[in-house]
XYZ file of C-alpha atoms in Angstrom:
454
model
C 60.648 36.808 -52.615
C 60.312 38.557 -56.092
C 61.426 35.890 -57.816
C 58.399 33.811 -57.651
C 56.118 33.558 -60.469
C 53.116 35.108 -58.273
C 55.261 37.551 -55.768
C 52.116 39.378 -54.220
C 50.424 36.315 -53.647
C 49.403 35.862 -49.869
C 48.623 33.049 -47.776
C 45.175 31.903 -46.929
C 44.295 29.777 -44.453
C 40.865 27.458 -44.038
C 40.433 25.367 -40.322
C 38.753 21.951 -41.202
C 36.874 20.280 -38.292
C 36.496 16.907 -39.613
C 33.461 14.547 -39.622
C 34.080 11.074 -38.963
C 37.586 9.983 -38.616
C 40.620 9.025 -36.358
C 43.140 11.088 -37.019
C 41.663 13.564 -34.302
C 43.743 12.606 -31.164
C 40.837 11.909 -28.610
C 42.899 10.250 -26.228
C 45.031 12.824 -24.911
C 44.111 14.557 -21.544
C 44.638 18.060 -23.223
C 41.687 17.031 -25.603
C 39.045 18.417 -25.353
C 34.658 17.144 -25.905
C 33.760 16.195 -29.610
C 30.449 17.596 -29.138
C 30.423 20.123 -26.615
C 29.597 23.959 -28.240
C 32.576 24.659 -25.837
C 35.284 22.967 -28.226
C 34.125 24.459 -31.514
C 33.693 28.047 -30.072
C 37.365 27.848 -29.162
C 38.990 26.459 -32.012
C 36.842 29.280 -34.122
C 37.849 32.213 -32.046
C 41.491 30.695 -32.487
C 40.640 30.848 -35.546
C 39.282 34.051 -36.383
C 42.673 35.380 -33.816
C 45.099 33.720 -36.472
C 42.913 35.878 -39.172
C 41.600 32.610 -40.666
C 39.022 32.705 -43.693
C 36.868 30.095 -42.718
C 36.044 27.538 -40.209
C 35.328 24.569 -42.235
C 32.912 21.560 -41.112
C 32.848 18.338 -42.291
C 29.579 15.934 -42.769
C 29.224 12.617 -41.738
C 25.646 11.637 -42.774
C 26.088 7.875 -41.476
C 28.418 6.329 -38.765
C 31.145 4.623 -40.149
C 31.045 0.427 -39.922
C 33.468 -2.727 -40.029
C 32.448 -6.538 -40.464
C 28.673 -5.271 -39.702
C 29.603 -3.669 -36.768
C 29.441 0.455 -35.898
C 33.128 0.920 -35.879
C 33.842 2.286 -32.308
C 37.532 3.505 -33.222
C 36.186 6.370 -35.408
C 35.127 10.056 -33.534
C 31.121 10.667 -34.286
C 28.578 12.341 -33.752
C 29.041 15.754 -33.155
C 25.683 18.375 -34.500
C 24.511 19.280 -37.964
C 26.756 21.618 -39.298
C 24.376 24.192 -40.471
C 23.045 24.278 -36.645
C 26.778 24.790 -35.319
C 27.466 27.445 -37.688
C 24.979 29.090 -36.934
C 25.567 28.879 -33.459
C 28.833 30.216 -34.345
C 27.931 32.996 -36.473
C 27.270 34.782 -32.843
C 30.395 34.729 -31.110
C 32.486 35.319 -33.896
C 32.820 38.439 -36.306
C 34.948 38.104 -39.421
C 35.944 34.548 -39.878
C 33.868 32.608 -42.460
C 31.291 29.740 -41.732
C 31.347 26.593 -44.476
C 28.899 23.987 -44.356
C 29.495 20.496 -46.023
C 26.537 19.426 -47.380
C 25.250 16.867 -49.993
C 23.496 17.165 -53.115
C 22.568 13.536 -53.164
C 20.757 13.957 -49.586
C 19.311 17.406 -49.810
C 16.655 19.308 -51.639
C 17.567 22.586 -53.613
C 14.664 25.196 -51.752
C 15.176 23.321 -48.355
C 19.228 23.702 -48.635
C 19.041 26.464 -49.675
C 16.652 28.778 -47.526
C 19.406 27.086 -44.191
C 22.268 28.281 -46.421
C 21.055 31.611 -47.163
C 19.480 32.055 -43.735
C 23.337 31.131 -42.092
C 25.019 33.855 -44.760
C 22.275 36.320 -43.739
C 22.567 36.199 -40.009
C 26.014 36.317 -40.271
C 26.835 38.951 -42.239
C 28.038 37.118 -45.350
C 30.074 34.973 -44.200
C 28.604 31.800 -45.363
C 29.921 28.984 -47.425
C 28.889 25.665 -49.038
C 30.620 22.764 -49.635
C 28.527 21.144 -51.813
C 29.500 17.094 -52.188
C 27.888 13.825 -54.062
C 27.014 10.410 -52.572
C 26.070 7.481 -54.638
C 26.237 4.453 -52.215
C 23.283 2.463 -51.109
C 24.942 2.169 -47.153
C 24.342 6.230 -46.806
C 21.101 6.291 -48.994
C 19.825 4.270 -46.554
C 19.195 6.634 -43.951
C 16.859 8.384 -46.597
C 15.010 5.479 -47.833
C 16.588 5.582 -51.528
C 19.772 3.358 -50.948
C 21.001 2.820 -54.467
C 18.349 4.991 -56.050
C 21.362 7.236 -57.857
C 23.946 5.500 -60.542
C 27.480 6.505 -59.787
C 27.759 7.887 -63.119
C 24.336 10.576 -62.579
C 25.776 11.821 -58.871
C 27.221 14.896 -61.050
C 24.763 15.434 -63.236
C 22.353 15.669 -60.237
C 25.101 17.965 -58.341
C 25.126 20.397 -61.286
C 21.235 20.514 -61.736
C 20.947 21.010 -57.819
C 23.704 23.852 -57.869
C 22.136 25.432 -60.496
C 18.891 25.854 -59.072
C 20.142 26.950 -55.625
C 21.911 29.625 -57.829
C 18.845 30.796 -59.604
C 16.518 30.841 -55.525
C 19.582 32.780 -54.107
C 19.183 35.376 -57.066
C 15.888 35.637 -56.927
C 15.583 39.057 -54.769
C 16.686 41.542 -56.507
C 19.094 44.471 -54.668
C 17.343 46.909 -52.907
C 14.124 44.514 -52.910
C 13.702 45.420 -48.930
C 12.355 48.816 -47.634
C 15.256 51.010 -46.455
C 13.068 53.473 -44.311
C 9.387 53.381 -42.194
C 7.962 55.840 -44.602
C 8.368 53.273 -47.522
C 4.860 52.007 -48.894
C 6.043 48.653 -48.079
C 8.140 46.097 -46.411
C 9.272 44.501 -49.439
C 8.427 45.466 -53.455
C 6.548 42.696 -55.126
C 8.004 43.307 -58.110
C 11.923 42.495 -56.884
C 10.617 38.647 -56.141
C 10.901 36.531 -58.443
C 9.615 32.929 -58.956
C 12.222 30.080 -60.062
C 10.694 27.339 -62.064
C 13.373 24.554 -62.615
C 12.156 21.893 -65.071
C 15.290 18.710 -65.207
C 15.783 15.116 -64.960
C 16.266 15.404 -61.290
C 13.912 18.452 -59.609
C 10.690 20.123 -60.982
C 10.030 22.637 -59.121
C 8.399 26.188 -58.952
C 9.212 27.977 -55.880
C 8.888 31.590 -54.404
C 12.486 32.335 -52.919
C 11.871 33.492 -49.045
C 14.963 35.588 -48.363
C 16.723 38.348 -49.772
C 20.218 38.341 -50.927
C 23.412 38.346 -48.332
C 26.254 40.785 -48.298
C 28.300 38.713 -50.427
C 25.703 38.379 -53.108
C 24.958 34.548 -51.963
C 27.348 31.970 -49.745
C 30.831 30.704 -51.305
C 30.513 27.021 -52.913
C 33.457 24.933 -52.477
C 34.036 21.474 -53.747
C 36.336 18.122 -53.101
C 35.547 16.098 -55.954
C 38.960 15.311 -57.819
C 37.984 12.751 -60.520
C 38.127 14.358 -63.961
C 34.214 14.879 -63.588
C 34.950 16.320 -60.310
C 37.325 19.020 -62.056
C 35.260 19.550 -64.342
C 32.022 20.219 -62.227
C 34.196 22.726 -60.013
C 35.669 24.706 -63.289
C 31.848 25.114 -63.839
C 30.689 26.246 -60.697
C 32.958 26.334 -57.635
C 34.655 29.184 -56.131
C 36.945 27.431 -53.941
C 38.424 23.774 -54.257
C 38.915 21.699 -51.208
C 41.833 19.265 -52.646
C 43.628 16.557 -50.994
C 46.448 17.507 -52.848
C 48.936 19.146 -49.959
C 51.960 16.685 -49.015
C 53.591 16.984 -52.432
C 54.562 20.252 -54.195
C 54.971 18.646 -57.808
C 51.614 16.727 -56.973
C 49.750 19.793 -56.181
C 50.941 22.075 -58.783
C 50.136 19.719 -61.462
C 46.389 19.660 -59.835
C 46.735 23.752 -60.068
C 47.665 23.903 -63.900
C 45.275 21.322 -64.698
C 42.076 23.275 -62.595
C 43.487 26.298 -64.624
C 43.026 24.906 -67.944
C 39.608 23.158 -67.205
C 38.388 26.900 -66.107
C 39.474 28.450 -69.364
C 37.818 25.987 -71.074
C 34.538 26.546 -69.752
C 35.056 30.215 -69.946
C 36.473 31.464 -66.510
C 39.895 33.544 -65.436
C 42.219 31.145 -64.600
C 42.193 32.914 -61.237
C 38.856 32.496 -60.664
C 39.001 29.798 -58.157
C 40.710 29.303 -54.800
C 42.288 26.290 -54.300
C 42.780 25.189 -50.496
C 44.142 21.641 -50.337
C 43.811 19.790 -46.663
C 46.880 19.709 -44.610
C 48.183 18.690 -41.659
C 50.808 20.757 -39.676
C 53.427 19.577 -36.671
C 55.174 22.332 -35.117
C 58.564 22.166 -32.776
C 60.444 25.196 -31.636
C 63.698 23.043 -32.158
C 64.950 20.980 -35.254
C 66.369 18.399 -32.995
C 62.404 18.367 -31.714
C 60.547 17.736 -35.010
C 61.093 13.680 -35.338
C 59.974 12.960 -31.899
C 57.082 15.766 -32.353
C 55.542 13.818 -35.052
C 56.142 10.334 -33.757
C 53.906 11.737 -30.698
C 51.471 12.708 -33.006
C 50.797 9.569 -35.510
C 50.816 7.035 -32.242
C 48.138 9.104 -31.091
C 46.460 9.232 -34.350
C 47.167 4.930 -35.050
C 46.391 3.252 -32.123
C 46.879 -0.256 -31.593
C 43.405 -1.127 -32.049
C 43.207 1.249 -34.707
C 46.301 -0.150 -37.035
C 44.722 -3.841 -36.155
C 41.790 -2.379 -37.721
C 43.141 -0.821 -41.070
C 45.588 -3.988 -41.544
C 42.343 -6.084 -41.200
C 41.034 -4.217 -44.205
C 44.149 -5.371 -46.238
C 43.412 -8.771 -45.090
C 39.793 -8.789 -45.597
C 39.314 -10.286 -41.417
C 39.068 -9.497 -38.142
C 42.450 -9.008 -36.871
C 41.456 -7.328 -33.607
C 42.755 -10.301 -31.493
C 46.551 -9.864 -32.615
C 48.816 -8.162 -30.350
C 49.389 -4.605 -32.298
C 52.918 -4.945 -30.946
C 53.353 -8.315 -32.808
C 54.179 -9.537 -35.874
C 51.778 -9.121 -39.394
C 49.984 -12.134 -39.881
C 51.842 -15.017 -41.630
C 48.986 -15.816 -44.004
C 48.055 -14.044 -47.340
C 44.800 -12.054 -47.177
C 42.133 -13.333 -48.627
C 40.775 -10.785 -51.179
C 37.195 -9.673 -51.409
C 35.946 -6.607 -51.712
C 35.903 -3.666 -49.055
C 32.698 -2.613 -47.493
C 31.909 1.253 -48.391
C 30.578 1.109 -45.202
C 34.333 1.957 -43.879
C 35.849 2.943 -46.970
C 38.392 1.882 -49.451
C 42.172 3.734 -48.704
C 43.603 1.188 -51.000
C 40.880 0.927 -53.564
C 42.844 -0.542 -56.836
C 45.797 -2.305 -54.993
C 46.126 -6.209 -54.288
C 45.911 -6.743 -50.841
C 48.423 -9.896 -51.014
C 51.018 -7.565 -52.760
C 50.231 -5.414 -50.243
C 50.789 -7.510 -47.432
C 54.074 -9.052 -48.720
C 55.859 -5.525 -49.218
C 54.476 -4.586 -45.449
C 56.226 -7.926 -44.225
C 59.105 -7.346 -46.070
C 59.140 -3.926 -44.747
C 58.483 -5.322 -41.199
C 61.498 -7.782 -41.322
C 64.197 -5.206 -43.220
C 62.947 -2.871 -40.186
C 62.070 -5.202 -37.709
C 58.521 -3.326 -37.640
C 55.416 -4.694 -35.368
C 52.321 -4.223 -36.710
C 51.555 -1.264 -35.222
C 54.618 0.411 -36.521
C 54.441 -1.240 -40.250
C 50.941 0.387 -40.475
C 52.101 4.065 -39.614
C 55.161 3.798 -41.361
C 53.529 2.431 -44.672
C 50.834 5.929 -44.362
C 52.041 8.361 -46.198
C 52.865 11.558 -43.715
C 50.354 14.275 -44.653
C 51.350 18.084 -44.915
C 54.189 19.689 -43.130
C 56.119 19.250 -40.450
C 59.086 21.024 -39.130
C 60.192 24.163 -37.070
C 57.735 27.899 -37.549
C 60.487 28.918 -39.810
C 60.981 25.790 -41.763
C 57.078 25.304 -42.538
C 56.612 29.425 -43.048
C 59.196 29.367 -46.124
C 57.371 25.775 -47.383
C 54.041 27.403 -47.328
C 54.874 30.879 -49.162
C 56.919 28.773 -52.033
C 53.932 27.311 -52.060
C 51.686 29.886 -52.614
C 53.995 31.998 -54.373
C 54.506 29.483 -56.755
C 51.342 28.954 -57.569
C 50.774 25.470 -56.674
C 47.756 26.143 -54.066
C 46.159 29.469 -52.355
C 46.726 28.285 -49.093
C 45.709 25.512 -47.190
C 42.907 24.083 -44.791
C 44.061 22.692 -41.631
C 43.375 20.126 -39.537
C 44.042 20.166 -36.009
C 45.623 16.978 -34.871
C 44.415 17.798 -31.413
C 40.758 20.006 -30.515
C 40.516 22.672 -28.926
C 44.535 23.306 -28.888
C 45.764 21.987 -32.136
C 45.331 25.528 -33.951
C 47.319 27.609 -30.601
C 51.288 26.887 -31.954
C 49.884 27.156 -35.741
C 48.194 30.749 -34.493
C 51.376 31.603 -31.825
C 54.131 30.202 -34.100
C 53.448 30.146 -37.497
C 51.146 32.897 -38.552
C 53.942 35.692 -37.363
C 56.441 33.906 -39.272
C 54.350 34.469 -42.149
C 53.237 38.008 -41.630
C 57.180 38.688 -41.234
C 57.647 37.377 -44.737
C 54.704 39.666 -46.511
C 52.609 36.192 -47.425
C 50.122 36.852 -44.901
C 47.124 39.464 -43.736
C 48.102 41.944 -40.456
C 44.024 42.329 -40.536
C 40.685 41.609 -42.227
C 40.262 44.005 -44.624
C 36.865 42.945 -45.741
C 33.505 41.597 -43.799
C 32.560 38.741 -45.610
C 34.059 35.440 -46.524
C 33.935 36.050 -50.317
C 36.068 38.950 -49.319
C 38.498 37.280 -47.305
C 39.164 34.772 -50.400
C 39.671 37.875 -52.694
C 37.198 36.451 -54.694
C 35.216 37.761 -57.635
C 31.247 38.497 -57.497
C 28.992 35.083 -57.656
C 29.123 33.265 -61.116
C 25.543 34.321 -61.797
C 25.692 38.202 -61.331
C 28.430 38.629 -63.884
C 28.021 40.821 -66.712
């Protein structure tokens, strides 16, 4: 494989337990609880057994709603994700521990005492999404629905960032007594006060905790607007894209992160980029079709496609047969509730609808089947060998570091990824026989935190 641009370049690999969503397969009597401590211990110590380096929670901070109504299709409400983590942290050893958490929702000293306390207890192996919200429907929950502009969401994120930067250096090394006979548990001196004075936070706060083994916890981000780019360039170490169906697609996200980070100053190295993915294993070739129709009628059910078609059509279509035909009539537009979400943000519905029914006659589609076969199929699917030689051109390529995963399927969706997959990249030289390292900052190969550069 020398003749790749980046030849030494190795695999990494991220597990991503989603928040809210229905692509999780629920239904199937292998699945296991959504909730239970039971389901995320095993699908870390899977995990950490496929030397993974990170298990990767996402945040959702309001259930999910249609027409008014709590939308009952979606999976919910599973426990803050610091709290898991940390719950975590004690029956696992190397793998790391990433938080999403929002900027818009938080406070900088609250955040980040729970961050630094989760990279403390476990050993450095702590990480922070850190993610923006301007809707009213989630600011709700806090009393300030519509209190942020769309257009300040950044400039809040960077100000926040900054000063959970500036309480997580506050301790200087060595501040903590390394023997009894020391005069005293901690030297005054090594403590220092942050005073942050912005648009968004005023604030003068003594910093309670000392630094971590990795300096502080790893920040990723998932923002991929140009202000997104720009905002990780600035201050992310890792970059949680959805860029990782298409290779052209993702490389072109690659080059362009590069070039934002020399522009603000950085090694065009300096960040990890892990893209979410989904992967569909079959021993077999002749297996793979039939392995991934399984999976996406599990992930679309019938109530589920009557429910994202009724989006396109701006009604309540959940009194069709999913088995039947599209509706005859053209939607009729109006805007889509945040409260679910906008997929197709920016397309007519009615052009929309008229290629699906074209689509459904040229096919001879049902609903159902119009609404899987117009999603896009995410990530990879195909034998161990087939997806093992995808990944490393990948990688070695330099259109992503690796990927995060997620399971289609809890606990079991990571076993064939772990079993299957992982060999067939150690075989190849793209991927670690061990951790080398202790914390997750080490795992990523990353460099020291932006703020204790020389």
């Amino acid at each position: 494989m020398t003749d790749f641009p980046r030849p030494d370049a190795q695999v990494h690999f991220g597990v991503f337990f989603q928040g809210v969503n229905h692509t999780t397969i629920w239904s199937d009597p292998s699945s296991g609880s959504q909730i239970d401590f039971e389901t995320f211990r095993r699908v870390a110590q899977t995990a950490e057994r496929g030397l993974f380096d990170a298990f990767f929670l996402g945040e959702g901070l309001r259930l999910r709603e249609q027409d008014g109504a709590i939308l009952e299709l979606d999976i919910a409400g599973r426990p803050d994700a610091i709290t898991q983590l940390a719950a975590l942290a004690g029956v696992t050893r190397h793998i790391g521990l990433v938080a999403t958490q929002n900027t818009t929702y938080n406070e900088p000293a609250d955040l980040a005492r729970k961050l630094g306390g989760l990279d403390l207890l476990s050993g450095g192996r702590a990480g922070w999404n850190a993610v923006t919200t301007d809707n009213a429907w989630t600011g709700a929950n806090f009393r300030r629905g519509g209190f942020l502009d769309h257009a300040l969401r950044y400039e809040r994120a960077g100000e926040f960032v900054a000063t959970v930067r500036a309480i997580w250096d506050a301790w200087d090394d060595g501040a903590i007594a390394t023997s009894q006979q020391s005069p005293s548990w901690a030297r005054a001196e090594a403590i220092h006060p942050v005073v942050r004075t912005g648009p968004h936070f005023d604030v003068t706060i003594t910093p309670t905790l000392p630094r971590s083994a990795q300096g502080h916890p790893v920040i990723f981000q998932a923002g991929d607007s140009p202000t997104g780019r720009d905002f990780a360039a600035a201050h992310a170490d890792v970059i949680f894209s959805r860029h990782g169906t298409h290779f052209d697609d993702a490389l072109a996200f690659a080059n362009d992160i590069r070039t934002r980070l020399r522009a603000a100053g950085r090694p065009e190295d300096d960040i990890r980029i892990l893209p979410g993915t989904q992967i569909i294993l079959a021993e077999k070739e002749s297996e793979v079709e039939e392995k991934v129709r399984w999976v996406k009628s599990g992930q679309y059910t019938g109530q589920t496609a009557l429910s994202l078609a009724g989006q396109i059509w701006g009604r309540d279509l959940s009194g069709l047969d999913p088995d039947g035909p599209l509706p005859a009539d053209d939607p009729q537009p109006r805007p889509i509730s945040e409260t679910r979400g906008a997929p197709r943000s920016g397309q007519d519905p009615i052009a929309i609808a008229r290629e699906w029914r074209a689509r459904a006659e040229a096919e001879n589609l049902s609903l159902r089947e119009v609404v899987i076969a117009s999603t896009e199929r995410s990530g990879f699917a195909g034998t161990p060998t087939q997806v093992a030689d995808e990944l490393a051109r990948w990688v070695r390529h330099g259109a992503t570091d690796g990927f995060n995963i997620s399971p289609y399927l809890v606990p079991t969706g990571l076993d064939e990824i772990v079993n299957w997959l992982v060999p067939e990249l150690q075989d190849r030289g793209v991927y670690r026989t061990e951790y080398t390292g202790t914390t997750l900052r080490a795992h990523l190969g990353l460099r020291e935190p932006l703020t204790r550069r020389s």
